[in-house]
Coordinates of C-alpha atoms in Angstrom, one line a residue:
M1 CA 0.0 0.0 0.0
K2 CA 1.3 3.4 -1.0
V3 CA 0.4 6.2 1.6
L4 CA 1.0 9.8 0.7
Q5 CA 1.4 12.0 3.8
I6 CA 0.7 15.7 3.2
S7 CA 2.1 17.8 6.0
S8 CA 3.2 21.4 6.0
V9 CA 5.1 20.8 9.2
F10 CA 7.9 18.3 8.6
P11 CA 11.6 18.7 9.4
V12 CA 14.1 18.8 6.5
E13 CA 17.8 19.4 6.4
D14 CA 17.4 23.2 5.9
N15 CA 14.8 23.4 8.7
P16 CA 15.5 20.6 11.2
I17 CA 13.6 22.3 14.0
D18 CA 10.2 21.8 12.5
N19 CA 7.9 19.6 14.6
P20 CA 8.9 16.0 14.0
Y21 CA 5.4 14.5 14.8
V22 CA 4.5 13.4 11.3
K23 CA 8.0 12.0 10.7
N24 CA 7.8 10.0 13.9
F25 CA 4.3 8.9 13.2
S26 CA 5.2 7.7 9.7
E27 CA 8.2 5.8 11.0
K28 CA 6.0 4.0 13.5
I29 CA 3.4 3.1 10.9
I30 CA 6.1 1.5 8.7
A31 CA 7.5 -0.3 11.8
R32 CA 4.1 -1.8 12.4
D33 CA 3.4 -2.8 8.8
S34 CA 6.4 -3.2 6.5
S35 CA 4.1 -3.5 3.4
I36 CA 3.3 0.2 3.6
K37 CA 5.4 2.6 1.5
I38 CA 5.2 6.3 2.5
D39 CA 6.0 9.4 0.6
I40 CA 5.8 12.9 2.0
I41 CA 4.6 16.1 0.4
K42 CA 5.6 19.2 2.4
P43 CA 3.6 22.3 1.3
Q44 CA 6.1 25.1 1.8
A45 CA 4.8 28.7 2.2
F46 CA 6.8 31.4 0.5
F47 CA 6.8 35.0 -0.6
P48 CA 8.2 35.9 -4.1
S49 CA 11.6 37.5 -3.8
W50 CA 10.3 40.9 -5.0
L51 CA 8.0 41.0 -2.0
M52 CA 10.7 40.4 0.5
T53 CA 11.2 44.1 1.1
F54 CA 7.8 44.2 2.8
V55 CA 8.0 41.1 5.1
A56 CA 9.3 40.8 8.7
N57 CA 11.8 38.1 9.6
K58 CA 13.4 38.2 6.2
S59 CA 16.0 35.5 7.0
S60 CA 13.2 32.9 7.8
W61 CA 11.4 33.7 4.5
K62 CA 14.7 33.5 2.5
N63 CA 15.3 30.1 4.0
R64 CA 11.9 29.0 2.8
L65 CA 12.9 30.0 -0.8
K66 CA 16.0 27.9 -0.3
I67 CA 13.9 24.9 0.7
I68 CA 11.7 25.4 -2.4
S69 CA 14.7 25.6 -4.7
K70 CA 15.8 22.2 -3.6
K71 CA 12.4 20.6 -4.5
L72 CA 13.3 17.2 -2.9
Y73 CA 14.9 16.1 0.3
K74 CA 16.0 12.5 1.1
D75 CA 16.9 11.0 4.4
K76 CA 17.2 7.4 5.5
S77 CA 13.4 7.0 5.9
F78 CA 11.6 9.2 3.3
K79 CA 11.6 11.3 0.2
V80 CA 10.1 14.7 1.0
H81 CA 8.7 16.5 -2.0
I82 CA 8.4 20.3 -1.6
F83 CA 5.2 21.8 -2.9
P84 CA 5.5 25.7 -3.0
Y85 CA 2.5 28.0 -2.3
I86 CA 2.1 31.6 -1.4
S87 CA 0.6 32.1 2.0
I88 CA -0.7 35.0 4.1
G89 CA -0.9 32.6 7.1
S90 CA -2.0 35.2 9.7
I91 CA -5.1 36.1 7.7
S92 CA -7.5 33.1 7.5
F93 CA -9.4 34.3 4.5
L94 CA -6.3 35.0 2.4
H95 CA -4.5 31.9 3.6
S96 CA -7.4 29.7 2.5
L97 CA -7.8 31.6 -0.7
F98 CA -4.2 31.2 -1.8
C99 CA -4.3 27.5 -0.7
Y100 CA -7.3 26.9 -2.9
F101 CA -5.6 28.5 -6.0
Y102 CA -2.4 26.5 -5.5
S103 CA -4.5 23.3 -5.0
L104 CA -5.4 23.6 -8.7
K105 CA -1.7 22.7 -9.4
I106 CA -1.4 19.7 -7.2
V107 CA -2.5 17.0 -9.7
S108 CA 0.1 18.0 -12.2
F109 CA 2.7 18.2 -9.4
L110 CA 1.7 14.6 -8.4
K111 CA 2.2 13.3 -11.9
R112 CA 5.5 15.1 -12.3
E113 CA 6.7 13.6 -9.0
A114 CA 5.3 10.1 -9.9
L115 CA 3.0 10.2 -6.8
D116 CA -0.3 9.9 -8.6
D117 CA -0.5 6.1 -8.0
S118 CA -0.9 6.5 -4.2
D119 CA -3.6 4.4 -2.6
I120 CA -4.5 6.7 0.3
I121 CA -3.6 10.2 1.4
H122 CA -3.3 11.4 5.0
A123 CA -3.5 15.2 5.4
H124 CA -2.4 16.7 8.7
Y125 CA -3.9 20.2 8.7
L126 CA -7.0 21.9 7.1
F127 CA -4.9 24.4 5.0
P128 CA -3.0 23.8 2.9
D129 CA -2.8 20.0 3.5
G130 CA -6.5 19.3 3.6
I131 CA -7.4 21.4 0.5
L132 CA -4.6 19.6 -1.4
A133 CA -6.0 16.2 -0.5
Y134 CA -9.5 17.4 -1.4
A135 CA -8.3 18.5 -4.8
I136 CA -6.6 15.2 -5.4
K137 CA -9.7 13.3 -4.4
R138 CA -11.8 15.3 -6.8
K139 CA -9.5 14.8 -9.8
L140 CA -8.0 11.4 -9.2
G141 CA -10.4 9.7 -6.8
I142 CA -7.7 8.9 -4.2
P143 CA -9.4 8.8 -0.8
Y144 CA -7.9 10.7 2.1
V145 CA -8.1 10.8 5.9
L146 CA -7.7 14.1 7.8
T147 CA -6.1 15.0 11.1
L148 CA -6.9 18.4 12.6
R149 CA -5.3 20.6 15.2
Q150 CA -6.9 23.6 16.8
E151 CA -8.0 25.2 13.5
S152 CA -11.3 26.7 14.4
R153 CA -10.2 30.1 13.1
F154 CA -11.0 28.9 9.6
F155 CA -14.7 28.8 10.5
K156 CA -14.9 32.5 11.2
N157 CA -15.3 33.8 7.7
R158 CA -17.6 32.6 5.0
Y159 CA -15.1 31.6 2.3
S160 CA -12.7 29.5 4.5
R161 CA -15.7 28.0 6.3
Y162 CA -17.1 26.9 3.0
L163 CA -13.9 25.2 2.0
A164 CA -13.3 23.7 5.4
R165 CA -16.7 22.0 5.3
K166 CA -16.0 20.6 1.9
I167 CA -12.6 19.2 3.1
I168 CA -14.1 17.6 6.2
T169 CA -17.2 16.2 4.5
R170 CA -15.2 14.5 1.7
A171 CA -12.7 12.9 4.0
Y172 CA -13.0 9.1 4.6
A173 CA -12.2 9.7 8.3
V174 CA -11.5 12.7 10.4
S175 CA -9.7 12.9 13.8
T176 CA -8.4 15.7 15.9
Q177 CA -5.9 15.9 18.8
S178 CA -7.6 19.1 20.1
F179 CA -10.4 18.9 22.6
Q180 CA -11.5 22.4 21.7
M181 CA -11.5 21.7 18.0
H182 CA -13.6 18.5 18.7
E183 CA -16.1 20.5 20.6
H184 CA -16.3 23.2 17.9
L185 CA -16.9 20.6 15.2
E186 CA -19.6 18.9 17.1
K187 CA -21.4 22.2 17.5
L188 CA -21.2 22.5 13.7
G189 CA -22.8 19.1 13.2
F190 CA -19.6 17.1 12.5
N191 CA -20.4 14.3 14.9
S192 CA -18.2 11.6 13.5
V193 CA -14.9 13.3 14.2
K194 CA -12.8 11.2 16.5
L195 CA -10.9 12.8 19.4
L196 CA -7.6 10.9 19.2
P197 CA -4.5 11.8 21.2
T198 CA -1.0 11.2 19.8
G199 CA 1.1 8.6 21.5
I200 CA 3.1 9.5 24.6
D201 CA 6.7 8.3 24.8
E202 CA 6.8 4.5 24.7
R203 CA 9.2 4.4 27.6
F204 CA 6.2 5.2 29.9
F205 CA 4.9 1.7 29.1
E206 CA 8.2 -0.2 29.7
V207 CA 8.1 -2.7 32.5
R208 CA 10.3 -1.4 35.4
E209 CA 10.9 -2.3 39.0
Q210 CA 8.4 -0.8 41.4
I211 CA 10.5 2.0 43.0
K212 CA 7.9 3.5 45.2
T213 CA 8.8 3.5 48.9
E214 CA 6.3 3.2 51.7
S215 CA 5.1 6.4 53.2
N216 CA 2.3 7.4 55.6
K217 CA 1.8 10.5 53.4
I218 CA 0.0 11.0 50.1
R219 CA 2.5 12.2 47.6
L220 CA 1.1 14.6 45.0
V221 CA 2.9 15.7 41.9
S222 CA 2.4 18.3 39.1
V223 CA 4.5 18.5 36.0
C224 CA 3.9 21.5 33.8
N225 CA 5.0 24.9 32.6
L226 CA 4.2 27.2 35.5
L227 CA 1.5 29.3 33.8
P228 CA -1.7 30.8 35.1
I229 CA -3.8 28.4 33.0
K230 CA -2.4 25.4 35.0
N231 CA -4.1 26.7 38.1
L232 CA -1.5 25.6 40.6
K233 CA -2.2 28.6 42.8
S234 CA -5.6 27.0 43.5
V235 CA -3.9 23.8 44.5
L236 CA -1.8 25.6 47.1
L237 CA -4.8 27.4 48.5
A238 CA -6.7 24.0 48.6
I239 CA -3.9 22.4 50.5
S240 CA -3.7 25.3 52.9
A241 CA -7.4 24.9 53.7
L242 CA -6.9 21.3 54.8
E243 CA -6.9 20.5 58.5
N244 CA -4.8 17.4 57.9
K245 CA -2.4 19.0 55.4
T246 CA 0.6 17.5 57.1
R247 CA -0.4 14.1 55.7
L248 CA 0.4 15.4 52.2
E249 CA 3.6 16.0 50.3
Y250 CA 3.4 18.0 47.1
T251 CA 6.1 18.3 44.5
I252 CA 5.9 20.7 41.5
Y253 CA 8.2 20.1 38.5
G254 CA 8.5 22.8 36.0
T255 CA 9.5 26.4 35.4
G256 CA 7.8 29.4 34.0
P257 CA 6.5 32.9 34.6
L258 CA 4.7 32.0 37.8
E259 CA 7.6 30.2 39.5
K260 CA 8.6 33.0 41.8
E261 CA 5.0 33.9 42.6
L262 CA 4.1 30.2 43.5
K263 CA 7.2 29.9 45.7
E264 CA 6.2 33.1 47.5
Q265 CA 2.6 31.9 47.9
A266 CA 3.8 28.6 49.4
N267 CA 5.8 30.5 51.9
E268 CA 3.0 32.9 52.8
L269 CA 0.7 29.9 53.3
H270 CA 3.2 28.2 55.6
L271 CA 3.5 25.2 53.2
S272 CA 7.3 25.1 53.0
E273 CA 7.4 21.8 54.8
I274 CA 4.8 20.3 52.4
V275 CA 5.5 21.8 49.0
V276 CA 8.8 21.1 47.1
F277 CA 9.7 22.8 43.8
G278 CA 11.7 20.4 41.7
G279 CA 12.5 22.7 38.8
A280 CA 12.5 21.7 35.1
I281 CA 12.8 18.0 34.3
P282 CA 13.5 16.4 31.0
N283 CA 10.5 14.4 29.7
G284 CA 12.8 11.4 29.3
E285 CA 13.3 11.2 33.0
L286 CA 9.6 11.2 33.9
P287 CA 9.0 7.4 33.5
D288 CA 11.5 6.8 36.3
I289 CA 10.4 9.7 38.5
L290 CA 6.6 9.6 38.4
P291 CA 6.2 6.2 40.0
N292 CA 7.6 7.7 43.2
F293 CA 4.3 9.5 43.7
D294 CA 0.7 8.5 44.5
V295 CA -1.5 11.0 42.6
F296 CA -1.0 13.5 39.8
I297 CA -2.8 16.8 40.1
Q298 CA -3.4 19.5 37.4
P299 CA -6.7 21.3 37.7
S300 CA -6.2 23.4 34.5
F301 CA -8.6 26.0 33.5
K302 CA -8.1 24.7 29.9
E303 CA -6.0 22.1 28.1
T304 CA -5.8 21.6 24.3
F305 CA -5.5 18.0 25.2
G306 CA -3.3 17.1 28.2
L307 CA -0.9 14.3 27.4
S308 CA 0.7 14.8 30.9
Y309 CA -2.4 13.1 32.4
F310 CA -1.7 10.0 30.3
E311 CA 2.0 10.0 31.2
A312 CA 1.0 9.9 34.9
L313 CA -1.6 7.2 34.3
A314 CA 1.1 5.1 32.5
C315 CA 3.0 5.3 35.8
N316 CA 0.0 4.1 37.8
L317 CA -0.9 7.5 39.2
P318 CA -4.6 8.4 39.3
V319 CA -5.2 12.0 38.3
I320 CA -7.0 15.0 39.6
I321 CA -8.4 16.7 36.5
T322 CA -11.0 19.1 35.2
E323 CA -13.6 18.6 32.5
N324 CA -12.0 21.4 30.4
T325 CA -9.3 19.1 29.0
G326 CA -9.2 16.7 26.1
A327 CA -8.2 13.8 28.4
W328 CA -11.4 14.0 30.6
P329 CA -14.0 12.7 28.1
L330 CA -11.7 9.8 27.3
I331 CA -11.1 8.6 30.9
K332 CA -14.1 9.8 32.8
D333 CA -15.8 6.4 32.9
L334 CA -12.6 4.4 33.7
G335 CA -12.4 5.0 37.4
V336 CA -8.9 6.5 37.4
S337 CA -9.6 10.2 38.2
W338 CA -11.3 12.7 40.4
K339 CA -12.9 15.7 38.6
V340 CA -12.7 19.1 40.3
D341 CA -14.0 22.5 39.5
P342 CA -11.0 24.7 38.5
Y343 CA -12.8 27.8 39.8
S344 CA -13.6 26.3 43.2
I345 CA -10.9 26.0 45.8
S346 CA -13.3 24.0 48.1
S347 CA -13.9 21.5 45.3
I348 CA -10.1 20.7 45.2
T349 CA -9.9 20.7 49.0
Y350 CA -12.8 18.2 49.2
V351 CA -11.0 15.8 46.8
L352 CA -7.7 16.1 48.6
N353 CA -9.3 15.4 51.9
E354 CA -11.1 12.3 50.5
I355 CA -7.7 11.0 49.2
I356 CA -6.0 11.5 52.5
E357 CA -8.8 9.8 54.5
N358 CA -9.1 6.9 52.0
R359 CA -5.8 5.6 50.7
D360 CA -7.5 2.4 49.6
L361 CA -9.4 4.4 47.0
V362 CA -6.1 5.6 45.6
A363 CA -4.9 2.0 45.3
E364 CA -8.2 0.9 43.7
K365 CA -8.0 3.6 41.1
A366 CA -4.4 2.8 40.4
K367 CA -5.3 -0.7 39.2
M368 CA -7.0 0.7 36.0
C369 CA -4.4 3.4 35.3
L370 CA -2.3 1.5 32.8
Y371 CA -5.3 0.4 30.8
A372 CA -6.5 4.1 30.6
A373 CA -3.0 5.3 29.6
K374 CA -3.0 3.1 26.5
I375 CA -5.7 5.4 25.0
A376 CA -2.7 7.7 24.4
S377 CA -0.3 5.0 23.2
W378 CA 1.4 5.1 19.8
E379 CA 0.1 1.5 19.4
N380 CA -3.5 2.8 19.7
Y381 CA -2.9 5.8 17.5
C382 CA -1.2 3.9 14.7
N383 CA -3.7 1.0 14.7
Y384 CA -6.5 3.5 14.2
F385 CA -4.9 4.9 11.1
L386 CA -3.8 1.5 9.7
E387 CA -7.4 0.4 10.0
K388 CA -8.6 3.5 8.2
Y389 CA -5.9 3.3 5.5
K390 CA -6.9 -0.3 4.6
A391 CA -10.6 0.3 4.8
A392 CA -10.5 3.4 2.6
K393 CA -8.3 1.9 -0.1

């Protein structure tokens, strides 16, 4: 089976810092099914050289022209075919308009690059990836599946909304990694879009020795950028309100704008004996560190998805979570979490008190954590698309 991945975000030699998600995903697909051959089209936005005088960040745009001039990149895994298009990315209407005009050239591009015999296309964004897949489907009949991010801005003007509806409706299958995008599409009547998280690092699922030591305290942990949206101020206030707070230990890993303020708050609330700030920690170390704790807490005001909850679950930590996250609808019925109201300190305090007074409940919830974590495994993610590729062919 020949699969054509269309992704405007894909690292190449002259831009190695691009997000490697699609590259990693494609490698994992091939590792699971060696009969699949994958080619990549990378739509590359550019401005004509005569317009360079008027653009900011000229060096970045000049580098894009360099990428376009090469036309093809090869590494040990894939051939990456560069498809140039003019983009006004910050203006949704103009971006979708230019993407549409350039989509008229995609079939001749496919034939020139000998990619017109693909069995299935996987587009990774609405524009330009999705509009290119849509144009190929119309002209050559090649089916496509569509993965969306948080791209609701394209539904705010009539023209891009019209095109977006066409792209989504004609796709064989549509998924999104964004909880907010999923909600937005449901409100527009797209009820078959699947909320599907990408896989967390596979090291979280490796069998390791149980390193947790016995303690008469409940050990809470948070791992995040220290931003207002993570709502850790409320966690400190909730702990402060507990009568039995000395039966808790709370470790916060991460850095960010609120670090100084959170440390000052912990001191003002006389929590210095309870709260520890562990600083930044590489993600690769988390599989060995998280099992030292009992419960993961992150009552965010909002999360696009929240893979950190699944990383904690993979380490057998039940999670304290809010319904404003992409993780919540996927785990809410699995008995591995406590839901709190991010705007209510007393809601968080109530759950913390329940955990302190009922350690058996923590142990009971921990039994299902690994099962829940596999929702966000690469195995689950890749199997979904392998099934769709073969069914759509």
